[in-house]
mmCIF file of C-alpha atoms and ligand atoms in Angstrom:
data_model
loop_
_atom_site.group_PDB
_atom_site.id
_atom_site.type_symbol
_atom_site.label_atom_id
_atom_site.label_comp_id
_atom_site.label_asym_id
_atom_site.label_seq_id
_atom_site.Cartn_x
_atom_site.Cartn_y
_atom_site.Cartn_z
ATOM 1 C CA UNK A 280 107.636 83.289 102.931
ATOM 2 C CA UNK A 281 106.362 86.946 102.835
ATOM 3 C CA UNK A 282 103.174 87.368 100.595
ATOM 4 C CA UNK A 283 102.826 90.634 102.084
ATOM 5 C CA UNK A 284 99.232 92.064 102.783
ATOM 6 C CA UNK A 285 97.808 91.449 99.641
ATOM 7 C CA UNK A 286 94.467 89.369 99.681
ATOM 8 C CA UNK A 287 94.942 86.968 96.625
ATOM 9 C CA UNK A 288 91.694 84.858 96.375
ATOM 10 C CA UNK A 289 93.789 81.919 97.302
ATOM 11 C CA UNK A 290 94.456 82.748 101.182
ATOM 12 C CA UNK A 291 90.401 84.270 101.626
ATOM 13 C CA UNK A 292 88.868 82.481 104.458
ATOM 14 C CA UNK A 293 85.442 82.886 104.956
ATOM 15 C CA UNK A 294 83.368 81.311 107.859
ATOM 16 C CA UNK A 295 79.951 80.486 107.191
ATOM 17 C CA UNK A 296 77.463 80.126 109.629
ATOM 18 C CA UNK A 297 74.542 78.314 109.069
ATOM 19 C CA UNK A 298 72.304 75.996 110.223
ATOM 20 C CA UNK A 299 70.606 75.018 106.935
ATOM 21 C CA UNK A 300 73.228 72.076 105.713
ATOM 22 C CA UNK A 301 71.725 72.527 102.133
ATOM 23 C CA UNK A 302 72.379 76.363 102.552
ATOM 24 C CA UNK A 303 76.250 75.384 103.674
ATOM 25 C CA UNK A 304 76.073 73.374 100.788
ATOM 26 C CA UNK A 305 75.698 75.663 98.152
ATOM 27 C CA UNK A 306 77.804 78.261 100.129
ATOM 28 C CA UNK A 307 80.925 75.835 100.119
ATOM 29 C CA UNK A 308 80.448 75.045 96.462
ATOM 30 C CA UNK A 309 80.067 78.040 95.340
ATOM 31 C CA UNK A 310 82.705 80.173 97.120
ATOM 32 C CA UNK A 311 85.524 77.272 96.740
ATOM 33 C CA UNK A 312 84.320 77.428 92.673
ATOM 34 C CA UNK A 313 85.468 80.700 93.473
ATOM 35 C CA UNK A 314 88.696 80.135 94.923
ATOM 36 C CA UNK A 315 87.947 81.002 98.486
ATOM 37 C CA UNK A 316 89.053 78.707 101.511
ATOM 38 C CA UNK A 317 85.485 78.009 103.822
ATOM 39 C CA UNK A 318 84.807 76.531 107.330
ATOM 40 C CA UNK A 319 81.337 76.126 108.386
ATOM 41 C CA UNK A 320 79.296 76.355 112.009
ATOM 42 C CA UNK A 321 76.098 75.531 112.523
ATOM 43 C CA UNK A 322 75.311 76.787 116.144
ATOM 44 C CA UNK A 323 75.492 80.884 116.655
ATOM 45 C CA UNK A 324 77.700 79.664 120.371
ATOM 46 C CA UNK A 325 80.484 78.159 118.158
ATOM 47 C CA UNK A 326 81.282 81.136 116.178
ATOM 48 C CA UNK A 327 83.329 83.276 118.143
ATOM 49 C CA UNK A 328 86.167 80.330 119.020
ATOM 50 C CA UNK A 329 86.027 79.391 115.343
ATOM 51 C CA UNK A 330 86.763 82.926 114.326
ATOM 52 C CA UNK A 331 89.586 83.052 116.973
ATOM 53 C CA UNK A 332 90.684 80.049 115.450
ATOM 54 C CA UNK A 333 90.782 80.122 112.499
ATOM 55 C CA UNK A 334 90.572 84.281 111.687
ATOM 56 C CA UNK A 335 88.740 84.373 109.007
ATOM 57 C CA UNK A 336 88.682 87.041 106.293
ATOM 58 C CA UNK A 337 84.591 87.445 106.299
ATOM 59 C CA UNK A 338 82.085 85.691 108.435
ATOM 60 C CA UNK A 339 79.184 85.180 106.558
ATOM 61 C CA UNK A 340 76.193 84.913 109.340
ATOM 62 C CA UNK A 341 72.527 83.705 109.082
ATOM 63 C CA UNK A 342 70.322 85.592 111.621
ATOM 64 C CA UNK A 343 68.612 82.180 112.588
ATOM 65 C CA UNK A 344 70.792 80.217 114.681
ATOM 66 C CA UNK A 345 69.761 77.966 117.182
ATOM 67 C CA UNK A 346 71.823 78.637 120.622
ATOM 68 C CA UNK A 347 72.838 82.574 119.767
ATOM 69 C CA UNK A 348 71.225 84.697 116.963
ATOM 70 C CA UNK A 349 73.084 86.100 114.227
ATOM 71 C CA UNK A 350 72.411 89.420 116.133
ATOM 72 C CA UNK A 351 74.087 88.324 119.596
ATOM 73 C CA UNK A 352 77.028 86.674 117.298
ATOM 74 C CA UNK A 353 77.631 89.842 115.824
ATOM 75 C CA UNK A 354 77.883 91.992 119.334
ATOM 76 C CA UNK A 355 80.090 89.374 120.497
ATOM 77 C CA UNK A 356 82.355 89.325 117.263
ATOM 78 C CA UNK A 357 82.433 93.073 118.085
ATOM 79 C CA UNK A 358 83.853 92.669 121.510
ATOM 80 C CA UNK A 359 86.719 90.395 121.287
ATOM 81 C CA UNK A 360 89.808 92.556 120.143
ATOM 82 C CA UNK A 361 90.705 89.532 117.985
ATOM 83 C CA UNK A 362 87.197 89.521 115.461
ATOM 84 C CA UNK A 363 86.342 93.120 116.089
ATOM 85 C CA UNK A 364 87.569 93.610 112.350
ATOM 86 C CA UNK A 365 86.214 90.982 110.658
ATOM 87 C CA UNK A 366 83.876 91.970 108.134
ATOM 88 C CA UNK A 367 80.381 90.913 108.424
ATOM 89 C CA UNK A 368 77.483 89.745 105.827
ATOM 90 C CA UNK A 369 74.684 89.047 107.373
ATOM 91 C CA UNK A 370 71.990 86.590 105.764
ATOM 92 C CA UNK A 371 68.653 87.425 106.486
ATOM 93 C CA UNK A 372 65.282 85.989 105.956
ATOM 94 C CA UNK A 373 63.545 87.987 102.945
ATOM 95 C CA UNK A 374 61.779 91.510 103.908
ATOM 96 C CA UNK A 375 62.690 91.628 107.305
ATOM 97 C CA UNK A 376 63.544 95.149 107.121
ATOM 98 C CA UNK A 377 63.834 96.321 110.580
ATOM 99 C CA UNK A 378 66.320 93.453 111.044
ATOM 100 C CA UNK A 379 68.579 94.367 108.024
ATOM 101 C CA UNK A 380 68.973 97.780 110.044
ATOM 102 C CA UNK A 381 69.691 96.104 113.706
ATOM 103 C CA UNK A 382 72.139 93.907 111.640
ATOM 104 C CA UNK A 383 74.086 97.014 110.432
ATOM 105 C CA UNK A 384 73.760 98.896 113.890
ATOM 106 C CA UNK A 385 75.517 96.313 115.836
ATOM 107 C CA UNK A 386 77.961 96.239 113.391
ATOM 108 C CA UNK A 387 77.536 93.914 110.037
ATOM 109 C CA UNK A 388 79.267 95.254 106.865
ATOM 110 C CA UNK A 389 76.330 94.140 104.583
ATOM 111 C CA UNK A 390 73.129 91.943 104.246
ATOM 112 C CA UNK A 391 72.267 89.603 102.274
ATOM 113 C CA UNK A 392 68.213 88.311 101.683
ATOM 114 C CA UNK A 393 67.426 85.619 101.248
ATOM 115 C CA UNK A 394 66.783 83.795 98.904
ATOM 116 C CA UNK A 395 70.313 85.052 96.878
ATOM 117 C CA UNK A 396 71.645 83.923 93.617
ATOM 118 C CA UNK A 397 75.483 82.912 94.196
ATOM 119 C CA UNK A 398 76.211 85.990 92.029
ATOM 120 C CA UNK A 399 74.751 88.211 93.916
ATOM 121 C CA UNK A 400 76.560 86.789 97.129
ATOM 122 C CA UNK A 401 79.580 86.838 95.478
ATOM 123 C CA UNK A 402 79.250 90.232 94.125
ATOM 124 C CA UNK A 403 78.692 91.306 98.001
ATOM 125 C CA UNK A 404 81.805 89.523 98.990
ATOM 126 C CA UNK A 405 83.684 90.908 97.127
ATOM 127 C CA UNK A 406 82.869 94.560 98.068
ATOM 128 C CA UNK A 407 83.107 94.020 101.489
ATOM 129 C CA UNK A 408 86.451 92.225 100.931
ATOM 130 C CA UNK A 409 87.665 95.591 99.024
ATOM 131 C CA UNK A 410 86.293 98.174 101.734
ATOM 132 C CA UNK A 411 88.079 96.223 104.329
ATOM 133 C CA UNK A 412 91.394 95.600 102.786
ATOM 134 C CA UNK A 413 91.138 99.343 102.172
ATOM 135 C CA UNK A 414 90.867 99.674 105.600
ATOM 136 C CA UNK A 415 93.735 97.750 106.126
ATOM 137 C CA UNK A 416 95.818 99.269 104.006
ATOM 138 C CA UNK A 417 98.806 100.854 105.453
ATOM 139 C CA UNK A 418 100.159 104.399 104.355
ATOM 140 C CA UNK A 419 103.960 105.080 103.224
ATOM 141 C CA UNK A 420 104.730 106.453 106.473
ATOM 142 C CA UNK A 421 102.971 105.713 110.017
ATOM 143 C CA UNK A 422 102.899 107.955 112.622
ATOM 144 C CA UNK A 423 102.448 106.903 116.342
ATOM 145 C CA UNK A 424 103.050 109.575 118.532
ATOM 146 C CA UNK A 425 107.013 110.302 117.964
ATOM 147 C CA UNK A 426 107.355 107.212 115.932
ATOM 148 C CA UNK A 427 107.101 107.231 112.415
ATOM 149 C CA UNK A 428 107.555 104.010 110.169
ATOM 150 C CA UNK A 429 108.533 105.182 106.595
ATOM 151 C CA UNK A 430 107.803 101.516 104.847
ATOM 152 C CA UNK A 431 108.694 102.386 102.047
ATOM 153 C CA UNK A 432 112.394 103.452 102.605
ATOM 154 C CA UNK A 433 112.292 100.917 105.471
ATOM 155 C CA UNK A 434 113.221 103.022 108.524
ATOM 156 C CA UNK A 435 111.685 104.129 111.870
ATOM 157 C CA UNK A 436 111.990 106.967 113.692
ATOM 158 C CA UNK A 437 111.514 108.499 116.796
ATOM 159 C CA UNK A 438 111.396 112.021 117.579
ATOM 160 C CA UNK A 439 113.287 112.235 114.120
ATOM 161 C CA UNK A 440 116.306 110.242 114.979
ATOM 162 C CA UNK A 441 116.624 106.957 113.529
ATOM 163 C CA UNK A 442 115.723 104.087 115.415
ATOM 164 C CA UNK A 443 119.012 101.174 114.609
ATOM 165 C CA UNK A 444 116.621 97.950 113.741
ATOM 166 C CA UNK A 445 117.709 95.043 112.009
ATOM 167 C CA UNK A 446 116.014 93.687 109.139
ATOM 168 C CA UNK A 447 114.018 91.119 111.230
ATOM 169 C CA UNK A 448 113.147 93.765 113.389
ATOM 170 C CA UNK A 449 111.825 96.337 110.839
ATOM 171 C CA UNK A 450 109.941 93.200 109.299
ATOM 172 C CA UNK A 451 108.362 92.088 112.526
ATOM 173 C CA UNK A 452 106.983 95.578 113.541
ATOM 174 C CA UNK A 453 105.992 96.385 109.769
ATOM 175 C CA UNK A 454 103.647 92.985 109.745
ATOM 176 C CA UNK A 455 102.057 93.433 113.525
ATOM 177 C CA UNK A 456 101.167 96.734 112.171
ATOM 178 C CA UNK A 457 99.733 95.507 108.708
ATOM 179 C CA UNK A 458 97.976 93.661 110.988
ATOM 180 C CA UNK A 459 96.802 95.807 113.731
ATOM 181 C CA UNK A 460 94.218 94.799 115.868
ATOM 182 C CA UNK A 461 94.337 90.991 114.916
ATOM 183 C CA UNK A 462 96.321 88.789 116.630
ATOM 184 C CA UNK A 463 99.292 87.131 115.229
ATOM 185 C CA UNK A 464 99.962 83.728 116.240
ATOM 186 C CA UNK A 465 104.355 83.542 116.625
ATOM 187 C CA UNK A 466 104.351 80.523 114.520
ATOM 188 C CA UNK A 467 102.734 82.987 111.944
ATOM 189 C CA UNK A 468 105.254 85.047 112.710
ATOM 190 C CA UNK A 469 108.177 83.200 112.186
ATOM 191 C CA UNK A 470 106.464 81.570 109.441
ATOM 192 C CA UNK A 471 106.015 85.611 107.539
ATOM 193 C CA UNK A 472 109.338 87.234 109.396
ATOM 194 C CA UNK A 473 111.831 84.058 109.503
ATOM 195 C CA UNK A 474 110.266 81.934 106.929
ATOM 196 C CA UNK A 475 110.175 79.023 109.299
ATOM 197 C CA UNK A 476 106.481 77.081 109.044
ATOM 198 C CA UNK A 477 107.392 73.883 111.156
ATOM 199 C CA UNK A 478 108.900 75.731 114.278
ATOM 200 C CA UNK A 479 110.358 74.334 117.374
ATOM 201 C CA UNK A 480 110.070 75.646 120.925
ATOM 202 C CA UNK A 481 113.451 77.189 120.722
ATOM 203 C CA UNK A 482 112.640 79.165 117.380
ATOM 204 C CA UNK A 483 109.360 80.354 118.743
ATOM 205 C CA UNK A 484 111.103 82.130 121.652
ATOM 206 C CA UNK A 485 113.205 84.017 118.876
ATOM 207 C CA UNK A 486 109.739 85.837 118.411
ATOM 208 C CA UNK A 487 109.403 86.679 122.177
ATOM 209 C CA UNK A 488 113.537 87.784 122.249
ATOM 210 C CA UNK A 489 112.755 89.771 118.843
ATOM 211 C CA UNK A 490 109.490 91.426 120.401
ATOM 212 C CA UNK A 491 111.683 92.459 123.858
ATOM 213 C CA UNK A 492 114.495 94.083 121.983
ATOM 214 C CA UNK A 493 111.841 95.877 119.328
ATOM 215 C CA UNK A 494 109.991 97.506 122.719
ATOM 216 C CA UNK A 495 112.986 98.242 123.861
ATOM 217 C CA UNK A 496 114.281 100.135 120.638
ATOM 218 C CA UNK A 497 110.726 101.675 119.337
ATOM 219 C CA UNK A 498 110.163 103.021 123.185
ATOM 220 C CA UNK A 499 107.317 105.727 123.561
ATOM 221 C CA UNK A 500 105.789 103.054 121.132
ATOM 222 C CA UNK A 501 106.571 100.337 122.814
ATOM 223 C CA UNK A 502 102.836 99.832 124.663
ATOM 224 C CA UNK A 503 101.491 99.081 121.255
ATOM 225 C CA UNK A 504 102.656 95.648 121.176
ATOM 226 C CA UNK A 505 100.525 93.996 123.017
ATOM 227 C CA UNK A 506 101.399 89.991 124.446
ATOM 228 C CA UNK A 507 98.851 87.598 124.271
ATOM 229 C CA UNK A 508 99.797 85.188 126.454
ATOM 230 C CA UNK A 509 101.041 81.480 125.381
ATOM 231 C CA UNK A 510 99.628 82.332 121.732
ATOM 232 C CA UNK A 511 101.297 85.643 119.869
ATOM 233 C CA UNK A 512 101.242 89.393 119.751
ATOM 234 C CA UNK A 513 98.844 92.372 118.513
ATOM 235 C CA UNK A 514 99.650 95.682 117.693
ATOM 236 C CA UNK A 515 97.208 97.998 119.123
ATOM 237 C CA UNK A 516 97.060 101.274 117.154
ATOM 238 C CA UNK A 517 94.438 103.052 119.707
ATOM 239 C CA UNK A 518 96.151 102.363 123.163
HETATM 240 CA CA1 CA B 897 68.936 79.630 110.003
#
């Protein structure tokens, strides 16, 4: 199955966090009336594993929270190479001004006061969604140091001679980097690069032996790929 990068409403995850249930309430109604996917937390110290988990799209995050505030979420979302991206609305109490600004220092993509209309929300949500796919979005041809991925003739290079991958190969780097700086799980993997969705143990080490030879091939590059042990791989444009 390869559905690509494009966000249809369909495959949006967004985790709310909240500890009001009749605020969850409305949340979940509303966004799945919308089409989106939701998973709710109520405690601020659950947040981070769920986002690992479950790598959400958008977090929307009261500031509220009994065990961690929606402040302390945030700098810990920030910190963990695997939400660092995640955009951020943050729901705040009405007029708390100085807070909407601390809430977009320590890194939240947008605020939301409360009380909201569901319109307004979902007006917000959606521009966040669109800056960060944006952000996501991958140009014709990447350059990492002497590598250069043309994706849209399909070929790598390095230090202008072609690098010899195989299809498989060429699709596996092309959707780390799509993906860069999340982690991809390798039954995701094998699920987008091999089609398979139910894998065994012996197909998910076809990941690991395709990741090996792809080092081996892309070279200089090779450092991007980063393991993350027992669970997947992340490409890491910066290091
Ligand atoms: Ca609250």
């Amino acid at each position: 199955m390869n559905c690509g990068h494009k966000l249809s409403k369909m495959n949006v995850l967004i985790l709310i966090v909240e500890d009001e249930k009749d605020i969850v309430k409305m949340l979940e109604y509303n966004l799945q009336k919308e089409g989106y996917r939701t998973v709710a937390v109520s405690n601020g110290e659950e947040v981070v594993r769920a986002a690992v988990q479950g790598q959400p799209d958008l977090i929307l995050l009261d500031l509220m929270l009994p065990g961690m505030d929606g402040f302390a979420v945030c700098q810990e979302l920030r910190k963990h190479g695997q939400t660092a991206a995640v955009p951020i609305i943050m729901l705040t109490a009405k007029s708390q001004e100085a807070d909407k600004i601390v809430g977009l220092e320590l890194g939240a993509d947008d605020y939301v006061t409360k009380p909201f209309s569901p319109r307004e929300l979902s007006a917000r949500i959606k521009a966040v969604l669109r800056r960060s796919q944006r952000q996501r979005q991958t140009p014709e041809i990447l350059r990492i140091g002497d590598l250069a991925i043309d994706f849209s003739r399909i070929r790598v290079t390095f230090k202008d001679k072609v690098v010899d991958l195989t299809a498989k190969e060429f699709e596996l780097l092309k959707t780390l980097i799509q993906a860069r700086g999340r982690v991809l799980s390798r039954d995701y993997l094998l699920d987008t690069v091999w089609g398979l969705d139910h894998a065994t143990e012996i197909q998910t080490r076809t990941v690991d032996v395709h990741v090996t030879t792809l080092r081996k091939k892309i070279r200089a590059a090779a450092g991007h790929i980063i393991t993350v042990k027992n669970y997947g791989y992340r490409f890491d444009s910066e290091g």
